[in-house]
Coordinates of C-alpha atoms in Angstrom, one line a residue:
X1 CA -1.7 -22.8 -34.1
X2 CA 0.6 -20.4 -33.5
X3 CA 3.9 -22.1 -32.3
X4 CA 6.0 -19.1 -29.2
X5 CA 5.8 -16.2 -30.4
X6 CA 8.7 -13.3 -29.6
X7 CA 9.9 -10.0 -30.2
X8 CA 14.5 -9.1 -29.7
X9 CA 15.6 -6.0 -30.1
X10 CA 19.4 -5.5 -30.5
X11 CA 20.6 -8.1 -27.3
X12 CA 22.3 -11.6 -27.9
X13 CA 19.7 -14.1 -29.0
X14 CA 19.1 -17.2 -25.5
X15 CA 19.5 -19.5 -28.0
X16 CA 17.2 -21.9 -26.0
X17 CA 14.8 -19.3 -26.7
X18 CA 15.4 -19.6 -30.7
X19 CA 15.9 -23.4 -30.7
X20 CA 12.4 -23.2 -29.0
X21 CA 10.8 -21.2 -31.8
X22 CA 12.5 -23.7 -34.5
X23 CA 11.1 -26.7 -31.9
X24 CA 7.6 -24.7 -32.4
X25 CA 8.2 -24.1 -36.0
X26 CA 9.2 -28.3 -37.1
X27 CA 5.9 -29.6 -35.2
X28 CA 3.4 -27.7 -37.7
X29 CA 3.1 -23.9 -35.8
X30 CA 3.6 -20.8 -37.6
X31 CA 6.0 -18.0 -35.8
X32 CA 4.7 -15.0 -35.3
X33 CA 6.6 -11.9 -34.5
X34 CA 9.7 -11.9 -34.6
X35 CA 13.4 -10.3 -34.9
X36 CA 16.1 -11.3 -33.8
X37 CA 19.5 -10.8 -34.2
X38 CA 22.4 -13.2 -34.6
X39 CA 25.6 -12.9 -34.6
X40 CA 25.8 -9.1 -35.9
X41 CA 22.9 -10.3 -38.3
X42 CA 19.6 -9.0 -38.2
X43 CA 17.6 -11.9 -38.9
X44 CA 13.7 -10.3 -39.2
X45 CA 10.4 -12.0 -40.2
X46 CA 6.9 -10.8 -41.0
X47 CA 4.7 -11.3 -38.9
X48 CA 1.9 -13.8 -39.6
X49 CA -0.5 -12.8 -36.8
X50 CA 0.4 -10.0 -36.0
X51 CA 0.9 -6.3 -37.4
X52 CA 2.1 -2.5 -35.9
X53 CA -0.7 -1.0 -38.4
X54 CA 1.8 2.7 -37.1
X55 CA 4.8 1.6 -38.6
X56 CA 6.0 3.8 -40.4
X57 CA 5.2 6.2 -38.6
X58 CA 7.6 4.9 -35.6
X59 CA 10.3 4.4 -38.3
X60 CA 10.4 7.6 -40.0
X61 CA 10.5 9.3 -35.9
X62 CA 12.9 6.9 -34.7
X63 CA 15.1 7.1 -37.9
X64 CA 14.8 10.4 -37.5
X65 CA 16.5 10.3 -34.1
X66 CA 19.2 8.2 -35.0
X67 CA 17.1 4.6 -34.5
X68 CA 18.7 3.2 -37.9
X69 CA 16.9 1.0 -39.6
X70 CA 17.3 -3.0 -41.1
X71 CA 14.6 -4.0 -42.5
X72 CA 10.9 -2.7 -43.3
X73 CA 9.7 -5.3 -41.4
X74 CA 7.0 -3.7 -38.5
X75 CA 8.4 -5.3 -35.7
X76 CA 11.7 -3.2 -36.1
X77 CA 10.1 -0.6 -35.0
X78 CA 8.8 -1.9 -31.0
X79 CA 11.7 -3.1 -31.2
X80 CA 13.7 -0.1 -31.8
X81 CA 10.9 1.4 -30.1
X82 CA 12.2 0.2 -27.1
X83 CA 16.0 0.5 -27.4
X84 CA 15.5 4.3 -28.0
X85 CA 14.0 4.3 -25.0
X86 CA 16.8 2.6 -23.1
X87 CA 19.0 5.1 -24.5
X88 CA 17.1 7.9 -22.5
X89 CA 17.7 5.8 -19.7
X90 CA 14.6 3.8 -19.3
X91 CA 15.1 1.0 -17.9
X92 CA 13.5 -2.3 -18.6
X93 CA 10.4 -2.3 -18.1
X94 CA 9.9 1.6 -18.3
X95 CA 11.2 1.8 -21.9
X96 CA 8.7 -0.9 -22.6
X97 CA 5.5 0.2 -20.9
X98 CA 6.2 3.2 -23.2
X99 CA 6.4 2.0 -26.2
X100 CA 3.3 -0.4 -25.4
X101 CA 2.1 3.1 -25.2
X102 CA 2.5 3.6 -29.0
X103 CA 2.1 0.8 -31.1
X104 CA -1.4 0.4 -33.3
X105 CA -2.7 -2.8 -34.6
X106 CA -2.4 -5.9 -33.0
X107 CA 0.7 -7.8 -31.1
X108 CA 1.5 -10.9 -29.3
X109 CA 5.0 -10.1 -27.7
X110 CA 8.1 -11.4 -26.3
X111 CA 11.1 -9.3 -25.4
X112 CA 14.2 -10.1 -23.7
X113 CA 16.8 -7.8 -23.0
X114 CA 20.3 -7.9 -23.6
X115 CA 22.2 -8.6 -19.9
X116 CA 18.7 -9.1 -18.5
X117 CA 19.0 -13.7 -19.7
X118 CA 17.3 -14.1 -16.3
X119 CA 13.4 -12.0 -17.9
X120 CA 12.1 -11.5 -20.6
X121 CA 8.6 -9.4 -20.6
X122 CA 5.4 -10.4 -22.3
X123 CA 2.0 -8.7 -24.2
X124 CA -0.5 -8.7 -26.4
X125 CA -3.0 -6.9 -28.4
X126 CA -5.5 -8.5 -30.5
X127 CA -2.6 -11.1 -31.2
X128 CA -3.7 -14.2 -27.9
X129 CA -0.7 -14.7 -25.5
X130 CA -0.6 -17.3 -22.9
X131 CA 2.1 -17.8 -19.4
X132 CA 2.7 -21.1 -18.3
X133 CA 3.5 -22.2 -15.7
X134 CA 6.6 -25.1 -15.0
X135 CA 8.6 -26.1 -12.2
X136 CA 11.4 -23.2 -11.9
X137 CA 10.9 -22.3 -15.7
X138 CA 7.9 -19.4 -16.9
X139 CA 7.1 -20.4 -20.4
X140 CA 5.4 -17.5 -23.2
X141 CA 3.1 -19.2 -25.9
X142 CA -0.3 -18.3 -27.8
X143 CA -2.0 -21.0 -26.8
X144 CA -2.1 -24.2 -24.8
X145 CA -1.9 -26.1 -27.8
X146 CA 1.7 -23.7 -28.2
X147 CA 2.3 -24.5 -24.0
X148 CA 1.4 -28.7 -24.6
X149 CA 4.8 -29.9 -24.5
X150 CA 6.0 -27.5 -21.7
X151 CA 3.2 -27.5 -19.0
X152 CA -0.5 -27.8 -18.7
X153 CA -0.5 -25.0 -16.1
X154 CA -1.5 -21.7 -18.7
X155 CA -2.6 -18.3 -17.9
X156 CA -4.1 -15.9 -20.8
X157 CA -3.0 -12.7 -21.2
X158 CA -6.3 -10.2 -21.6
X159 CA -5.8 -7.3 -24.3
X160 CA -3.5 -4.6 -22.5
X161 CA -1.7 -6.5 -20.8
X162 CA 2.3 -6.8 -20.0
X163 CA 4.4 -9.1 -17.8
X164 CA 7.5 -9.6 -16.8
X165 CA 8.2 -13.3 -16.2
X166 CA 11.2 -14.7 -14.4
X167 CA 12.2 -18.8 -13.8
X168 CA 10.2 -18.0 -10.6
X169 CA 7.8 -15.5 -11.0
X170 CA 5.1 -13.5 -13.0
X171 CA 4.7 -9.7 -12.5
X172 CA 0.6 -8.8 -15.0
X173 CA 0.5 -5.5 -15.6
X174 CA -2.9 -4.9 -17.3
X175 CA -3.1 -1.5 -19.9
X176 CA -3.2 1.0 -17.1
X177 CA -0.4 -0.3 -15.6
X178 CA -1.7 -2.5 -12.5
X179 CA -0.9 -5.1 -11.0
X180 CA -3.7 -7.7 -11.4
X181 CA -4.1 -11.7 -11.3
X182 CA -5.2 -13.8 -14.1
X183 CA -7.1 -17.2 -13.1
X184 CA -4.8 -20.1 -13.6
X185 CA -5.7 -22.5 -15.5
X186 CA -5.7 -27.0 -16.1
X187 CA -5.3 -26.9 -19.6
X188 CA -6.7 -30.7 -21.4
X189 CA -4.0 -29.8 -23.7
X190 CA -0.2 -31.8 -23.6
X191 CA 2.7 -33.2 -24.9
X192 CA 1.8 -36.6 -25.7
X193 CA -1.5 -36.1 -28.1
X194 CA 1.2 -33.9 -30.3
X195 CA 2.4 -36.4 -32.7
X196 CA 2.7 -37.7 -35.9
X197 CA 1.6 -41.8 -34.6
X198 CA 3.2 -43.6 -37.1
X199 CA 1.2 -41.8 -39.7
X200 CA 3.2 -40.1 -42.4
X201 CA 2.2 -35.7 -42.2
X202 CA 0.6 -35.3 -39.2
X203 CA -3.3 -34.2 -41.5
X204 CA -3.9 -37.5 -42.6
X205 CA -3.6 -38.7 -38.7
X206 CA -6.2 -36.3 -37.5
X207 CA -8.6 -37.3 -40.7
X208 CA -8.1 -41.3 -38.8
X209 CA -8.3 -40.2 -35.6
X210 CA -12.0 -38.9 -36.7
X211 CA -14.1 -41.4 -35.3
X212 CA -11.7 -41.9 -31.8
X213 CA -13.6 -38.0 -31.6
X214 CA -16.7 -37.9 -33.7
X215 CA -17.8 -40.3 -30.8
X216 CA -16.1 -38.8 -28.6
X217 CA -17.7 -35.6 -28.7
X218 CA -21.4 -38.0 -28.9
X219 CA -21.0 -39.4 -25.4
X220 CA -20.5 -35.9 -24.6
X221 CA -24.6 -35.4 -25.3
X222 CA -25.6 -38.5 -26.6
X223 CA -28.0 -40.6 -24.7
X224 CA -28.0 -44.2 -27.1
X225 CA -30.6 -45.5 -24.0
X226 CA -33.4 -43.8 -24.6
X227 CA -32.0 -42.1 -27.6
X228 CA -32.0 -38.9 -26.9
X229 CA -30.1 -35.7 -27.2
X230 CA -28.8 -33.7 -24.1
X231 CA -27.0 -30.4 -24.1
X232 CA -24.2 -28.1 -21.8
X233 CA -26.5 -25.6 -19.1
X234 CA -26.7 -22.3 -20.9
X235 CA -26.9 -19.4 -19.8
X236 CA -30.5 -18.5 -22.1
X237 CA -33.5 -20.9 -22.7
X238 CA -33.5 -22.1 -25.7
X239 CA -37.5 -21.6 -26.6
X240 CA -37.0 -18.5 -26.2
X241 CA -34.6 -18.7 -29.0
X242 CA -37.0 -16.9 -32.5
X243 CA -33.6 -16.1 -34.7
X244 CA -30.7 -17.5 -35.2
X245 CA -27.6 -15.8 -36.3
X246 CA -24.2 -18.5 -37.1
X247 CA -20.5 -16.2 -38.1
X248 CA -17.7 -18.0 -38.3
X249 CA -14.7 -18.3 -41.1
X250 CA -13.2 -20.8 -43.2
X251 CA -13.6 -24.5 -42.4
X252 CA -16.0 -23.3 -39.5
X253 CA -18.2 -21.3 -41.9
X254 CA -18.8 -24.4 -44.1
X255 CA -19.9 -26.3 -41.1
X256 CA -22.4 -23.5 -40.1
X257 CA -24.2 -23.7 -43.1
X258 CA -24.5 -27.1 -42.8
X259 CA -26.3 -26.1 -39.4
X260 CA -28.6 -24.1 -41.3
X261 CA -30.0 -26.4 -42.6
X262 CA -30.3 -28.7 -40.3
X263 CA -31.5 -26.1 -38.1
X264 CA -34.3 -24.7 -41.1
X265 CA -35.8 -28.4 -41.0
X266 CA -35.8 -29.6 -37.4
X267 CA -36.2 -26.4 -35.4
X268 CA -38.3 -25.1 -38.2
X269 CA -35.6 -21.4 -36.6
X270 CA -35.2 -18.5 -39.3
X271 CA -31.2 -18.8 -39.9
X272 CA -28.3 -16.2 -41.7
X273 CA -24.8 -17.9 -41.8
X274 CA -22.6 -14.9 -42.6
X275 CA -18.3 -15.0 -43.2
X276 CA -16.8 -12.8 -39.8
X277 CA -14.7 -10.7 -42.1
X278 CA -18.0 -8.8 -43.8
X279 CA -20.1 -9.2 -40.5
X280 CA -20.2 -6.2 -39.3
X281 CA -20.0 -4.5 -42.2
X282 CA -23.0 -4.6 -42.8
X283 CA -24.1 -3.4 -39.9
X284 CA -26.8 -4.9 -39.7
X285 CA -29.6 -4.6 -36.8
X286 CA -30.1 -7.2 -34.3
X287 CA -33.7 -8.3 -33.8
X288 CA -34.5 -9.0 -30.0
X289 CA -34.7 -12.7 -28.8
X290 CA -31.7 -13.4 -31.0
X291 CA -28.7 -16.2 -30.9
X292 CA -25.4 -15.4 -32.2
X293 CA -23.5 -18.6 -32.6
X294 CA -19.6 -18.3 -33.5
X295 CA -17.7 -21.3 -34.8
X296 CA -14.0 -21.2 -34.1
X297 CA -11.6 -23.9 -34.4
X298 CA -8.6 -22.3 -32.1
X299 CA -11.2 -20.0 -30.4
X300 CA -8.8 -16.7 -31.5
X301 CA -10.4 -16.3 -34.7
X302 CA -9.9 -11.7 -35.3
X303 CA -12.8 -11.8 -37.3
X304 CA -15.0 -13.6 -35.3
X305 CA -14.3 -12.5 -32.3
X306 CA -14.7 -9.0 -33.7
X307 CA -18.8 -10.2 -34.5
X308 CA -18.6 -11.4 -31.1
X309 CA -18.4 -8.0 -29.7
X310 CA -20.8 -6.8 -32.4
X311 CA -23.0 -9.4 -31.3
X312 CA -23.5 -8.8 -27.0
X313 CA -23.6 -5.4 -28.2
X314 CA -26.9 -5.3 -29.5
X315 CA -28.1 -6.8 -27.1
X316 CA -27.3 -10.9 -28.7
X317 CA -27.4 -14.0 -27.0
X318 CA -24.1 -15.2 -27.3
X319 CA -23.2 -19.3 -27.6
X320 CA -19.2 -20.4 -29.3
X321 CA -18.0 -23.7 -30.3
X322 CA -14.3 -24.0 -30.1
X323 CA -11.7 -26.4 -30.0
X324 CA -10.8 -24.5 -26.8
X325 CA -12.4 -24.1 -23.7
X326 CA -9.9 -21.2 -22.1
X327 CA -9.3 -19.6 -25.6
X328 CA -11.4 -15.8 -25.9
X329 CA -13.9 -16.4 -27.8
X330 CA -15.1 -18.8 -25.4
X331 CA -14.6 -17.4 -22.4
X332 CA -16.3 -14.1 -23.8
X333 CA -19.9 -15.9 -24.7
X334 CA -22.2 -16.8 -22.8
X335 CA -22.6 -20.1 -23.5
X336 CA -20.3 -22.6 -24.8
X337 CA -20.0 -25.9 -26.9
X338 CA -17.1 -27.5 -27.3
X339 CA -15.9 -29.9 -29.6
X340 CA -13.9 -32.5 -28.2
X341 CA -11.0 -33.1 -32.0
X342 CA -8.4 -32.4 -29.2
X343 CA -5.0 -30.8 -30.7
X344 CA -5.1 -30.5 -34.5
X345 CA -1.6 -29.8 -35.8
X346 CA -1.8 -30.0 -39.4
X347 CA -3.3 -26.6 -41.0
X348 CA -5.9 -27.7 -42.9
X349 CA -9.0 -28.4 -40.4
X350 CA -10.7 -32.3 -40.2
X351 CA -10.9 -33.4 -37.3
X352 CA -12.3 -30.3 -36.0
X353 CA -14.8 -29.9 -39.2
X354 CA -16.5 -33.1 -37.7
X355 CA -16.3 -32.5 -34.5
X356 CA -17.8 -29.8 -35.3
X357 CA -21.1 -30.6 -37.9
X358 CA -21.0 -33.5 -34.6
X359 CA -21.7 -30.9 -32.1
X360 CA -24.1 -29.0 -34.7
X361 CA -26.1 -31.3 -35.5
X362 CA -26.8 -32.4 -31.3
X363 CA -27.5 -28.2 -30.9
X364 CA -29.5 -28.5 -34.2
X365 CA -31.8 -31.4 -32.3
X366 CA -31.7 -29.3 -28.7
X367 CA -33.2 -26.3 -30.6
X368 CA -36.4 -28.3 -32.3
X369 CA -37.4 -30.1 -29.0
X370 CA -37.6 -26.2 -28.1
X371 CA -39.3 -25.4 -29.8
X372 CA -42.0 -28.8 -30.5
X373 CA -40.6 -28.7 -34.1
X374 CA -39.1 -32.1 -32.9
X375 CA -41.2 -34.6 -33.0
X376 CA -40.2 -37.6 -30.0
X377 CA -39.7 -39.7 -33.0
X378 CA -37.6 -38.1 -35.1
X379 CA -35.5 -36.9 -32.9
X380 CA -35.1 -40.5 -32.0
X381 CA -34.5 -41.4 -35.8
X382 CA -31.9 -39.0 -36.1
X383 CA -29.7 -39.9 -32.9
X384 CA -29.9 -43.4 -33.6
X385 CA -28.0 -42.2 -37.6
X386 CA -25.6 -39.9 -35.2
X387 CA -24.9 -43.3 -32.6
X388 CA -23.4 -44.8 -36.1
X389 CA -21.6 -42.4 -37.7
X390 CA -18.0 -42.5 -36.0
X391 CA -18.4 -46.5 -37.3
X392 CA -19.4 -45.6 -40.5
X393 CA -16.2 -42.5 -40.2
X394 CA -14.3 -45.8 -40.0
X395 CA -15.7 -48.0 -43.3
X396 CA -15.0 -44.8 -45.7
X397 CA -11.1 -44.4 -43.5
X398 CA -10.5 -48.7 -45.0
X399 CA -11.1 -47.0 -48.3
X400 CA -8.2 -44.9 -48.1
X401 CA -6.2 -46.8 -51.1
X402 CA -9.1 -46.0 -53.0
X403 CA -9.6 -42.2 -53.0
X404 CA -5.9 -42.8 -54.1
X405 CA -6.3 -44.3 -56.4
X406 CA -8.7 -41.5 -58.0
X407 CA -6.3 -38.2 -56.9
X408 CA -3.1 -39.5 -59.1
X409 CA -5.6 -38.6 -62.1
X410 CA -6.2 -35.6 -60.1
X411 CA -2.8 -33.9 -59.0
X412 CA -2.6 -33.0 -63.0
X413 CA -5.3 -31.1 -63.3
X414 CA -4.9 -27.2 -63.2
X415 CA -8.8 -26.6 -62.6
X416 CA -11.4 -28.7 -60.5
X417 CA -14.9 -28.1 -60.0
X418 CA -17.3 -29.8 -57.4
X419 CA -20.7 -30.0 -57.0
X420 CA -23.6 -30.5 -54.4
X421 CA -26.7 -30.4 -53.6
X422 CA -29.0 -29.4 -50.1
X423 CA -26.5 -30.0 -46.8
X424 CA -23.9 -30.8 -49.1
X425 CA -23.0 -28.1 -51.2
X426 CA -20.9 -26.7 -48.4
X427 CA -19.4 -30.1 -48.2
X428 CA -18.5 -29.0 -51.7
X429 CA -17.2 -26.6 -50.7
X430 CA -15.4 -27.0 -47.7
X431 CA -13.8 -29.9 -50.6
X432 CA -12.7 -27.3 -52.8
X433 CA -11.1 -25.8 -49.6
X434 CA -9.0 -27.8 -48.7
X435 CA -7.6 -29.3 -52.8
X436 CA -6.9 -25.4 -52.5
X437 CA -5.1 -24.9 -49.2
X438 CA -3.1 -27.7 -49.9
X439 CA -2.1 -28.3 -53.2
X440 CA -2.3 -25.5 -54.4
X441 CA -4.7 -26.1 -57.7
X442 CA -7.4 -24.5 -58.1
X443 CA -10.5 -25.5 -57.2
X444 CA -14.5 -23.7 -57.4
X445 CA -17.3 -25.3 -55.8
X446 CA -20.7 -24.5 -57.6
X447 CA -24.7 -25.8 -56.1
X448 CA -25.6 -28.5 -58.8
X449 CA -28.5 -26.3 -59.6
X450 CA -26.9 -22.8 -60.7
X451 CA -24.3 -24.7 -63.3
X452 CA -26.1 -24.0 -66.2
X453 CA -25.9 -20.6 -65.3
X454 CA -22.4 -20.2 -65.2
X455 CA -19.5 -23.1 -64.6
X456 CA -20.7 -25.2 -66.9
X457 CA -19.2 -23.0 -69.6
X458 CA -16.0 -24.8 -67.4
X459 CA -16.7 -28.4 -68.4
X460 CA -13.8 -29.8 -70.5
X461 CA -12.6 -33.8 -70.3
X462 CA -9.3 -31.3 -68.9
X463 CA -11.3 -30.6 -66.0
X464 CA -11.7 -33.3 -63.6
X465 CA -15.8 -32.9 -61.7
X466 CA -15.7 -34.1 -58.0
X467 CA -19.5 -34.1 -56.9
X468 CA -21.3 -35.2 -53.3
X469 CA -24.4 -37.1 -54.3
X470 CA -25.8 -39.2 -51.1
X471 CA -28.8 -41.2 -52.1
X472 CA -31.1 -39.0 -50.6
X473 CA -34.7 -36.9 -52.0
X474 CA -32.2 -34.2 -53.9
X475 CA -30.5 -37.5 -55.1
X476 CA -32.8 -37.5 -59.1
X477 CA -31.2 -33.8 -59.8
X478 CA -28.2 -33.9 -58.3
X479 CA -28.1 -37.3 -61.3
X480 CA -29.4 -35.1 -64.2
X481 CA -26.3 -32.7 -63.1
X482 CA -23.8 -35.1 -63.6
X483 CA -25.6 -36.6 -66.9
X484 CA -24.9 -32.7 -67.9
X485 CA -21.1 -32.8 -67.1
X486 CA -20.6 -36.2 -68.7
X487 CA -22.7 -35.4 -72.4
X488 CA -20.1 -31.5 -72.6
X489 CA -16.8 -34.3 -71.7
X490 CA -16.7 -33.7 -68.3
X491 CA -14.5 -36.1 -66.1
X492 CA -17.1 -36.6 -63.6
X493 CA -15.7 -38.2 -59.9
X494 CA -19.5 -39.0 -57.6
X495 CA -19.4 -39.9 -54.1
X496 CA -22.2 -41.8 -53.3
X497 CA -23.7 -44.8 -51.6
X498 CA -24.3 -48.0 -53.8
X499 CA -27.6 -47.4 -54.9
X500 CA -26.4 -44.0 -55.8
X501 CA -23.9 -45.2 -58.0
X502 CA -25.0 -48.7 -59.1
X503 CA -28.1 -46.1 -61.4
X504 CA -24.5 -43.5 -62.9
X505 CA -21.4 -45.8 -62.8
X506 CA -21.6 -47.3 -66.5
X507 CA -21.3 -43.4 -67.1
X508 CA -19.0 -41.4 -64.4
X509 CA -15.4 -41.5 -65.3
X510 CA -14.8 -42.9 -61.4
X511 CA -16.6 -43.2 -58.5
X512 CA -16.6 -44.9 -55.0
X513 CA -19.5 -45.8 -52.5
X514 CA -19.8 -45.1 -49.2
X515 CA -21.7 -46.7 -46.3
X516 CA -25.1 -45.9 -46.9
X517 CA -26.8 -43.4 -43.9
X518 CA -29.8 -41.0 -43.3
X519 CA -29.3 -38.4 -45.0
X520 CA -30.1 -36.2 -42.0
X521 CA -25.9 -37.2 -40.9
X522 CA -24.3 -37.1 -44.4
X523 CA -23.0 -34.4 -44.8
X524 CA -21.3 -35.6 -41.8
X525 CA -19.8 -38.4 -43.0
X526 CA -19.0 -37.1 -46.9
X527 CA -16.7 -35.1 -45.5
X528 CA -13.9 -37.4 -45.1
X529 CA -13.6 -38.5 -49.1
X530 CA -13.0 -35.2 -49.5
X531 CA -10.4 -34.6 -46.9
X532 CA -8.2 -37.9 -48.5
X533 CA -9.0 -36.6 -51.8
X534 CA -7.0 -33.2 -51.3
X535 CA -4.5 -35.0 -48.6
X536 CA -3.7 -37.8 -51.4
X537 CA -3.5 -34.9 -53.9
X538 CA -0.7 -33.4 -52.5
X539 CA 0.9 -35.7 -51.7
X540 CA 1.1 -36.5 -56.0
X541 CA 1.9 -33.0 -55.6
X542 CA 5.0 -33.3 -53.0
X543 CA 3.6 -29.9 -51.2
X544 CA 3.3 -28.9 -47.5
X545 CA 0.7 -31.1 -46.8
X546 CA 0.9 -29.8 -43.1
X547 CA 1.6 -26.5 -43.4
X548 CA 1.5 -25.4 -46.7
X549 CA 2.5 -21.9 -47.4
X550 CA 1.4 -18.3 -47.3
X551 CA -1.1 -19.7 -44.1
X552 CA -1.8 -19.8 -40.2
X553 CA -3.5 -22.4 -38.3
X554 CA -5.4 -19.3 -36.4
X555 CA -5.8 -15.9 -37.8
X556 CA -4.8 -13.6 -35.5
X557 CA -6.0 -10.9 -37.5
X558 CA -8.7 -9.2 -39.5

């Protein structure tokens, strides 16, 4: 999540705001769009989750009018524009309203004026922004998670809204300047939920929370007594769905890629999975009776939100899968399925990913039952497998020290390959992404069957090869690929169950036995060791695990 956001023009900075920004950054949030004046020297930061697209034009115009710019950041153009309007005799509200009319791009702004420490003006376009309600004080933040240490009562601003905040009131106006009301919601997050506990990093804490959050998410849909899945009430009939399109970014895209295998297998519906940032630029045709599923941990991912609006305009049923039910994507979708991951502070997603997989597994079962493609016996078998997955995750977590030992060898590598087949292929992709995100080691993942179509040329003893290989109907084919890697001097790290490892343990460099589970739920379980492996490699390399360089928790611009 983004932390508290703000633009402060040529003003004296309120120490509370500055300290609040530092405090939230320390907790793992990134600040966006800050331009502050401290002791007469402007301290600038480029907005990580917003951009003023026409700032060059504004800068040229304002410079010609005598405004002296002190940086090359796009955010300074906003402060300078408001400052110019103030110099023309406008009051703060008028100066801001005029400035907002000129801005193009995506932004979330908090503006404080010299001589008016009792007032802040907030504005949003594209990027999320929420107002928090306290006792005799008001807060401004990007979302419920950023505000959780301060309040659980929040109102989200709509696109184009701007608001005037004082210590005990708020007046919200829409793009036209008309006064409007926005619903005040009680969020599920609290400050007590945001802490590392006894863990060294937020990421490690969140990895170890997965038995609990996966189990909690399952409880909302899985009835262990009659071994059935009951989805939340949706505003459309799943039996009417003829095709499915899943749209997401990053880790969420890989969750959707696993769901493609599940839905096509148990519901017999055609599924397309699209990267949100590419989707609408193809101008894809949208057939009738289609369901578009949007996956986003934050519910604010800009590309995913744009894809949602495209699908809605083209007559698709829309269903979002988010961890924040108050988020923009949730509010703009017809139906919502919530992951109960709780606050996730580490930038590299872990528990949000496995709870996404959990919900998608249940959705696949619901679609299979609705289409008639999934028998009652098959549903019961999947339910039994899902019910045991939290306990199996806990077993893997108890092998944390073993994975730490494996990680020592990986930390020395410059390049790492990941291989998997079937639902193991998206888990390999996710494993490679995790390693890149937090250790900065170059890593790539391939479908194991693609090995001879190019990647095998990379194999030598300096390139570790991580293999995801549960004992399922594809095991023998993947094992054959492993032997090809070994024959060429590759160092294989082999994740399988006890039976799978017994067949190859003498040939691989290192291995770890995971609990044997049904192949349907295997991707949920196998996500755990690749998360732990990335974590321990990053720790061994001394990188910033919770806040890796150049990354933001919520990507709210294209």
